[in-house]
Amino acid sequence: MWPLKINNTHMKLRVDLKAASKNEWIKAVMADLNAFLQDHANCERKASAMAMSFVAKFPDRLEILPELINIGIEELEHFKQVYGIMQKRGILLTKEIGPDQYMNQLIEKCRSGLQERFMDRLLLASLVETRGAERFRLVYEAVEEGELKEFYHNLWASEARHGEVFIKMALNYFDESAVLIRMEELNNLEAEIIEGLPIKAALH
Ligand SMILES: [Fe+2]
Ligand SMILES: [Fe+2]
């Protein structure tokens, strides 16, 4: 049986990222919004698949299944919305070229023990959601056009909430202090990784 603890935490669930996105990043996005939308659509599709892969890997973790399924649906809904915007603009979905450097480097940082890996994957998911929220906020602030502006405002809120939900999930199984310590480590690693990526019109 998995250890289960009562989750009555008062821990702050909103993560403060260690590295703010650079001004060059939003400039690159605004210079090629079409390419950004293409990448964004792929990210939403992958976020949905990631939530559902948690469901597939951990079917016995009943405490978190409903939220995982909700997130899987919400991310797919985001994908549909991005694709809707792309259709209106006559932009096509793209096949991904090359590996996802950001996710691959993050996953490399996950520890290998069963429990440790489970914790790391949840905390990484929280960081990725929080980074998404941070960057959607920048897009929201930069775009002029009404529909797109509102869309990114909503996404900023939605991904920020997902960031909190993944930490809450971890707190079902791990002590607050262990979660805080590991989150601090992963948060620093995420900052190094995001700062090492080339700047382009893509979410990461
Ligand atoms: Fe999303
Ligand atoms: Fe999300």
PDB file of C-alpha atoms and ligand atoms in Angstrom:
ATOM      1  CA  MET A   1       0.000   0.000   0.000  1.00  0.00           C
ATOM      2  CA  TRP A   2       1.109   3.550  -0.653  1.00  0.00           C
ATOM      3  CA  PRO A   3       1.540   5.615   2.485  1.00  0.00           C
ATOM      4  CA  LEU A   4      -1.360   7.999   2.728  1.00  0.00           C
ATOM      5  CA  LYS A   5      -1.437  11.057   4.878  1.00  0.00           C
ATOM      6  CA  ILE A   6      -4.226  13.419   5.787  1.00  0.00           C
ATOM      7  CA  ASN A   7      -3.803  16.577   3.786  1.00  0.00           C
ATOM      8  CA  ASN A   8      -4.601  19.468   6.085  1.00  0.00           C
ATOM      9  CA  THR A   9      -1.729  21.639   5.013  1.00  0.00           C
ATOM     10  CA  HIS A  10      -1.516  25.386   5.279  1.00  0.00           C
ATOM     11  CA  MET A  11       1.531  25.393   3.058  1.00  0.00           C
ATOM     12  CA  LYS A  12       1.664  28.050   0.357  1.00  0.00           C
ATOM     13  CA  LEU A  13       0.836  26.204  -2.831  1.00  0.00           C
ATOM     14  CA  ARG A  14       1.734  28.920  -5.327  1.00  0.00           C
ATOM     15  CA  VAL A  15       5.349  28.420  -6.401  1.00  0.00           C
ATOM     16  CA  ASP A  16       7.586  31.428  -6.964  1.00  0.00           C
ATOM     17  CA  LEU A  17       9.803  30.625  -9.911  1.00  0.00           C
ATOM     18  CA  LYS A  18      13.513  31.300  -9.438  1.00  0.00           C
ATOM     19  CA  ALA A  19      14.099  32.798 -12.877  1.00  0.00           C
ATOM     20  CA  ALA A  20      11.752  35.258 -14.547  1.00  0.00           C
ATOM     21  CA  SER A  21      11.454  34.885 -18.313  1.00  0.00           C
ATOM     22  CA  LYS A  22      13.649  37.311 -20.188  1.00  0.00           C
ATOM     23  CA  ASN A  23      12.313  40.255 -22.121  1.00  0.00           C
ATOM     24  CA  GLU A  24      13.904  38.736 -25.249  1.00  0.00           C
ATOM     25  CA  TRP A  25      11.567  35.787 -24.913  1.00  0.00           C
ATOM     26  CA  ILE A  26       8.319  37.787 -25.201  1.00  0.00           C
ATOM     27  CA  LYS A  27       9.905  39.818 -28.011  1.00  0.00           C
ATOM     28  CA  ALA A  28      10.614  36.600 -29.944  1.00  0.00           C
ATOM     29  CA  VAL A  29       7.037  35.426 -29.360  1.00  0.00           C
ATOM     30  CA  MET A  30       5.491  38.679 -30.528  1.00  0.00           C
ATOM     31  CA  ALA A  31       7.745  38.703 -33.594  1.00  0.00           C
ATOM     32  CA  ASP A  32       6.327  35.329 -34.698  1.00  0.00           C
ATOM     33  CA  LEU A  33       2.990  34.771 -33.019  1.00  0.00           C
ATOM     34  CA  ASN A  34       1.998  32.145 -35.586  1.00  0.00           C
ATOM     35  CA  ALA A  35       4.967  29.945 -34.711  1.00  0.00           C
ATOM     36  CA  PHE A  36       4.215  30.456 -31.023  1.00  0.00           C
ATOM     37  CA  LEU A  37       0.610  29.317 -31.489  1.00  0.00           C
ATOM     38  CA  GLN A  38       1.812  26.185 -33.297  1.00  0.00           C
ATOM     39  CA  ASP A  39       4.145  25.312 -30.446  1.00  0.00           C
ATOM     40  CA  HIS A  40       1.558  26.242 -27.842  1.00  0.00           C
ATOM     41  CA  ALA A  41      -0.988  23.862 -29.391  1.00  0.00           C
ATOM     42  CA  ASN A  42       1.529  21.015 -29.151  1.00  0.00           C
ATOM     43  CA  CYS A  43       2.270  21.880 -25.517  1.00  0.00           C
ATOM     44  CA  GLU A  44      -1.424  21.696 -24.573  1.00  0.00           C
ATOM     45  CA  ARG A  45      -1.807  18.353 -26.342  1.00  0.00           C
ATOM     46  CA  LYS A  46       1.234  17.020 -24.493  1.00  0.00           C
ATOM     47  CA  ALA A  47       0.017  18.394 -21.146  1.00  0.00           C
ATOM     48  CA  SER A  48      -3.224  16.456 -21.590  1.00  0.00           C
ATOM     49  CA  ALA A  49      -1.293  13.307 -22.477  1.00  0.00           C
ATOM     50  CA  MET A  50       0.969  13.779 -19.461  1.00  0.00           C
ATOM     51  CA  ALA A  51      -1.975  13.980 -17.060  1.00  0.00           C
ATOM     52  CA  MET A  52      -3.450  10.839 -18.577  1.00  0.00           C
ATOM     53  CA  SER A  53      -0.099   9.053 -18.402  1.00  0.00           C
ATOM     54  CA  PHE A  54      -0.136   9.646 -14.627  1.00  0.00           C
ATOM     55  CA  VAL A  55      -3.541   7.936 -14.617  1.00  0.00           C
ATOM     56  CA  ALA A  56      -2.141   5.013 -16.608  1.00  0.00           C
ATOM     57  CA  LYS A  57       0.952   4.667 -14.403  1.00  0.00           C
ATOM     58  CA  PHE A  58      -0.725   5.110 -11.017  1.00  0.00           C
ATOM     59  CA  PRO A  59      -4.250   3.676 -11.271  1.00  0.00           C
ATOM     60  CA  ASP A  60      -4.162   2.745  -7.564  1.00  0.00           C
ATOM     61  CA  ARG A  61      -3.664   6.336  -6.361  1.00  0.00           C
ATOM     62  CA  LEU A  62      -7.340   7.021  -5.935  1.00  0.00           C
ATOM     63  CA  GLU A  63      -6.846  10.324  -4.094  1.00  0.00           C
ATOM     64  CA  ILE A  64      -5.519  12.066  -7.185  1.00  0.00           C
ATOM     65  CA  LEU A  65      -7.256  10.323 -10.087  1.00  0.00           C
ATOM     66  CA  PRO A  66     -10.266  12.675 -10.316  1.00  0.00           C
ATOM     67  CA  GLU A  67      -8.018  15.772 -10.460  1.00  0.00           C
ATOM     68  CA  LEU A  68      -5.695  14.138 -12.989  1.00  0.00           C
ATOM     69  CA  ILE A  69      -8.636  13.305 -15.233  1.00  0.00           C
ATOM     70  CA  ASN A  70      -9.933  16.883 -14.854  1.00  0.00           C
ATOM     71  CA  ILE A  71      -6.570  18.278 -15.855  1.00  0.00           C
ATOM     72  CA  GLY A  72      -6.380  15.878 -18.810  1.00  0.00           C
ATOM     73  CA  ILE A  73      -9.753  17.229 -20.006  1.00  0.00           C
ATOM     74  CA  GLU A  74      -8.880  20.876 -19.341  1.00  0.00           C
ATOM     75  CA  GLU A  75      -5.591  20.644 -21.250  1.00  0.00           C
ATOM     76  CA  LEU A  76      -7.364  19.015 -24.174  1.00  0.00           C
ATOM     77  CA  GLU A  77      -9.906  21.845 -24.014  1.00  0.00           C
ATOM     78  CA  HIS A  78      -6.998  24.326 -24.160  1.00  0.00           C
ATOM     79  CA  PHE A  79      -5.646  22.450 -27.179  1.00  0.00           C
ATOM     80  CA  LYS A  80      -9.027  22.746 -28.865  1.00  0.00           C
ATOM     81  CA  GLN A  81      -9.149  26.469 -28.106  1.00  0.00           C
ATOM     82  CA  VAL A  82      -5.655  27.126 -29.464  1.00  0.00           C
ATOM     83  CA  TYR A  83      -6.466  25.130 -32.555  1.00  0.00           C
ATOM     84  CA  GLY A  84      -9.687  27.151 -32.969  1.00  0.00           C
ATOM     85  CA  ILE A  85      -7.640  30.362 -32.956  1.00  0.00           C
ATOM     86  CA  MET A  86      -5.187  28.830 -35.423  1.00  0.00           C
ATOM     87  CA  GLN A  87      -7.998  27.789 -37.769  1.00  0.00           C
ATOM     88  CA  LYS A  88      -9.345  31.350 -37.851  1.00  0.00           C
ATOM     89  CA  ARG A  89      -5.878  32.598 -38.766  1.00  0.00           C
ATOM     90  CA  GLY A  90      -5.254  29.866 -41.313  1.00  0.00           C
ATOM     91  CA  ILE A  91      -2.349  28.365 -39.357  1.00  0.00           C
ATOM     92  CA  LEU A  92      -1.687  24.625 -39.505  1.00  0.00           C
ATOM     93  CA  LEU A  93      -0.735  22.280 -36.702  1.00  0.00           C
ATOM     94  CA  THR A  94       2.874  21.128 -36.984  1.00  0.00           C
ATOM     95  CA  LYS A  95       4.716  17.917 -36.356  1.00  0.00           C
ATOM     96  CA  GLU A  96       7.297  18.452 -33.672  1.00  0.00           C
ATOM     97  CA  ILE A  97      10.851  18.692 -34.885  1.00  0.00           C
ATOM     98  CA  GLY A  98      13.471  17.364 -32.504  1.00  0.00           C
ATOM     99  CA  PRO A  99      13.170  16.451 -28.827  1.00  0.00           C
ATOM    100  CA  ASP A 100      11.497  18.661 -26.227  1.00  0.00           C
ATOM    101  CA  GLN A 101      14.677  20.025 -24.606  1.00  0.00           C
ATOM    102  CA  TYR A 102      12.899  21.588 -21.663  1.00  0.00           C
ATOM    103  CA  MET A 103      10.890  18.534 -20.621  1.00  0.00           C
ATOM    104  CA  ASN A 104      13.711  16.097 -21.349  1.00  0.00           C
ATOM    105  CA  GLN A 105      16.176  18.008 -19.212  1.00  0.00           C
ATOM    106  CA  LEU A 106      13.645  18.297 -16.393  1.00  0.00           C
ATOM    107  CA  ILE A 107      12.826  14.594 -16.478  1.00  0.00           C
ATOM    108  CA  GLU A 108      16.563  13.784 -16.325  1.00  0.00           C
ATOM    109  CA  LYS A 109      16.581  15.460 -12.907  1.00  0.00           C
ATOM    110  CA  CYS A 110      13.972  13.064 -11.500  1.00  0.00           C
ATOM    111  CA  ARG A 111      15.243  10.530  -8.978  1.00  0.00           C
ATOM    112  CA  SER A 112      14.847   6.851  -9.801  1.00  0.00           C
ATOM    113  CA  GLY A 113      13.226   5.226  -6.710  1.00  0.00           C
ATOM    114  CA  LEU A 114       9.518   4.543  -7.131  1.00  0.00           C
ATOM    115  CA  GLN A 115       8.358   6.976  -4.425  1.00  0.00           C
ATOM    116  CA  GLU A 116      11.010   9.556  -5.237  1.00  0.00           C
ATOM    117  CA  ARG A 117      10.172   9.492  -8.912  1.00  0.00           C
ATOM    118  CA  PHE A 118       6.469   9.830  -8.193  1.00  0.00           C
ATOM    119  CA  MET A 119       7.136  12.874  -6.010  1.00  0.00           C
ATOM    120  CA  ASP A 120       9.512  14.428  -8.534  1.00  0.00           C
ATOM    121  CA  ARG A 121       7.121  13.953 -11.431  1.00  0.00           C
ATOM    122  CA  LEU A 122       4.303  15.670  -9.518  1.00  0.00           C
ATOM    123  CA  LEU A 123       6.526  18.565  -8.453  1.00  0.00           C
ATOM    124  CA  LEU A 124       7.926  18.939 -11.958  1.00  0.00           C
ATOM    125  CA  ALA A 125       4.399  19.028 -13.327  1.00  0.00           C
ATOM    126  CA  SER A 126       3.675  21.842 -10.868  1.00  0.00           C
ATOM    127  CA  LEU A 127       6.738  23.780 -12.036  1.00  0.00           C
ATOM    128  CA  VAL A 128       5.922  23.301 -15.722  1.00  0.00           C
ATOM    129  CA  GLU A 129       2.369  24.548 -15.114  1.00  0.00           C
ATOM    130  CA  THR A 130       3.692  27.524 -13.160  1.00  0.00           C
ATOM    131  CA  ARG A 131       6.146  28.381 -15.947  1.00  0.00           C
ATOM    132  CA  GLY A 132       3.286  28.140 -18.429  1.00  0.00           C
ATOM    133  CA  ALA A 133       1.242  30.537 -16.275  1.00  0.00           C
ATOM    134  CA  GLU A 134       4.166  32.977 -16.029  1.00  0.00           C
ATOM    135  CA  ARG A 135       4.643  33.004 -19.784  1.00  0.00           C
ATOM    136  CA  PHE A 136       0.941  33.152 -20.699  1.00  0.00           C
ATOM    137  CA  ARG A 137       0.728  36.189 -18.469  1.00  0.00           C
ATOM    138  CA  LEU A 138       3.508  37.835 -20.490  1.00  0.00           C
ATOM    139  CA  VAL A 139       1.689  37.002 -23.726  1.00  0.00           C
ATOM    140  CA  TYR A 140      -1.567  38.360 -22.258  1.00  0.00           C
ATOM    141  CA  GLU A 141       0.184  41.613 -21.355  1.00  0.00           C
ATOM    142  CA  ALA A 142       1.842  41.934 -24.763  1.00  0.00           C
ATOM    143  CA  VAL A 143      -0.973  41.145 -27.199  1.00  0.00           C
ATOM    144  CA  GLU A 144      -3.343  43.892 -28.276  1.00  0.00           C
ATOM    145  CA  GLU A 145      -6.078  41.919 -29.960  1.00  0.00           C
ATOM    146  CA  GLY A 146      -9.194  41.290 -27.825  1.00  0.00           C
ATOM    147  CA  GLU A 147      -9.910  37.591 -28.336  1.00  0.00           C
ATOM    148  CA  LEU A 148      -6.283  36.555 -27.997  1.00  0.00           C
ATOM    149  CA  LYS A 149      -5.774  38.764 -24.964  1.00  0.00           C
ATOM    150  CA  GLU A 150      -8.750  37.270 -23.163  1.00  0.00           C
ATOM    151  CA  PHE A 151      -7.663  33.763 -24.124  1.00  0.00           C
ATOM    152  CA  TYR A 152      -4.199  34.169 -22.613  1.00  0.00           C
ATOM    153  CA  HIS A 153      -5.652  35.816 -19.530  1.00  0.00           C
ATOM    154  CA  ASN A 154      -7.807  32.751 -18.939  1.00  0.00           C
ATOM    155  CA  LEU A 155      -4.923  30.386 -19.606  1.00  0.00           C
ATOM    156  CA  TRP A 156      -2.676  32.230 -17.170  1.00  0.00           C
ATOM    157  CA  ALA A 157      -5.280  31.614 -14.434  1.00  0.00           C
ATOM    158  CA  SER A 158      -5.900  28.012 -15.437  1.00  0.00           C
ATOM    159  CA  GLU A 159      -2.228  26.968 -15.543  1.00  0.00           C
ATOM    160  CA  ALA A 160      -1.524  28.753 -12.249  1.00  0.00           C
ATOM    161  CA  ARG A 161      -4.305  26.686 -10.675  1.00  0.00           C
ATOM    162  CA  HIS A 162      -2.853  23.489 -12.163  1.00  0.00           C
ATOM    163  CA  GLY A 163       0.496  24.430 -10.622  1.00  0.00           C
ATOM    164  CA  GLU A 164      -1.156  24.418  -7.202  1.00  0.00           C
ATOM    165  CA  VAL A 165      -3.127  21.225  -7.803  1.00  0.00           C
ATOM    166  CA  PHE A 166      -0.005  19.161  -8.531  1.00  0.00           C
ATOM    167  CA  ILE A 167       1.568  20.272  -5.238  1.00  0.00           C
ATOM    168  CA  LYS A 168      -1.644  19.396  -3.411  1.00  0.00           C
ATOM    169  CA  MET A 169      -1.487  15.970  -5.034  1.00  0.00           C
ATOM    170  CA  ALA A 170       2.048  15.435  -3.713  1.00  0.00           C
ATOM    171  CA  LEU A 171       0.935  16.459  -0.218  1.00  0.00           C
ATOM    172  CA  ASN A 172      -1.457  13.499  -0.162  1.00  0.00           C
ATOM    173  CA  TYR A 173       1.563  11.211  -0.015  1.00  0.00           C
ATOM    174  CA  PHE A 174       4.555  13.176   1.274  1.00  0.00           C
ATOM    175  CA  ASP A 175       5.299  15.408   4.246  1.00  0.00           C
ATOM    176  CA  GLU A 176       5.179  19.128   3.751  1.00  0.00           C
ATOM    177  CA  SER A 177       8.842  19.517   4.725  1.00  0.00           C
ATOM    178  CA  ALA A 178       9.977  16.886   2.195  1.00  0.00           C
ATOM    179  CA  VAL A 179       7.874  18.536  -0.519  1.00  0.00           C
ATOM    180  CA  LEU A 180       9.267  21.984   0.315  1.00  0.00           C
ATOM    181  CA  ILE A 181      12.879  20.807   0.255  1.00  0.00           C
ATOM    182  CA  ARG A 182      12.575  18.944  -3.028  1.00  0.00           C
ATOM    183  CA  MET A 183      10.521  21.731  -4.612  1.00  0.00           C
ATOM    184  CA  GLU A 184      13.279  24.211  -3.780  1.00  0.00           C
ATOM    185  CA  GLU A 185      15.857  21.951  -5.478  1.00  0.00           C
ATOM    186  CA  LEU A 186      13.736  21.347  -8.566  1.00  0.00           C
ATOM    187  CA  ASN A 187      12.806  25.012  -8.760  1.00  0.00           C
ATOM    188  CA  ASN A 188      16.521  25.932  -8.913  1.00  0.00           C
ATOM    189  CA  LEU A 189      17.134  23.260 -11.559  1.00  0.00           C
ATOM    190  CA  GLU A 190      14.199  24.494 -13.643  1.00  0.00           C
ATOM    191  CA  ALA A 191      15.640  28.006 -13.547  1.00  0.00           C
ATOM    192  CA  GLU A 192      19.014  26.755 -14.833  1.00  0.00           C
ATOM    193  CA  ILE A 193      17.312  24.757 -17.588  1.00  0.00           C
ATOM    194  CA  ILE A 194      15.013  27.540 -18.803  1.00  0.00           C
ATOM    195  CA  GLU A 195      17.881  30.026 -18.828  1.00  0.00           C
ATOM    196  CA  GLY A 196      20.023  27.629 -20.860  1.00  0.00           C
ATOM    197  CA  LEU A 197      17.453  27.171 -23.631  1.00  0.00           C
ATOM    198  CA  PRO A 198      17.744  29.115 -26.868  1.00  0.00           C
ATOM    199  CA  ILE A 199      15.193  31.940 -27.106  1.00  0.00           C
ATOM    200  CA  LYS A 200      12.563  31.272 -29.738  1.00  0.00           C
ATOM    201  CA  ALA A 201       8.870  31.814 -30.467  1.00  0.00           C
ATOM    202  CA  ALA A 202       7.842  28.770 -28.432  1.00  0.00           C
ATOM    203  CA  LEU A 203       6.526  28.184 -24.925  1.00  0.00           C
ATOM    204  CA  HIS A 204       9.939  26.819 -23.826  1.00  0.00           C
TER     205      HIS A 204
HETATM  206 FE    FE B   1      -3.130  24.166 -20.583  1.00  0.00          FE
HETATM  207 FE    FE B   2      -2.073  23.196 -17.285  1.00  0.00          FE
END
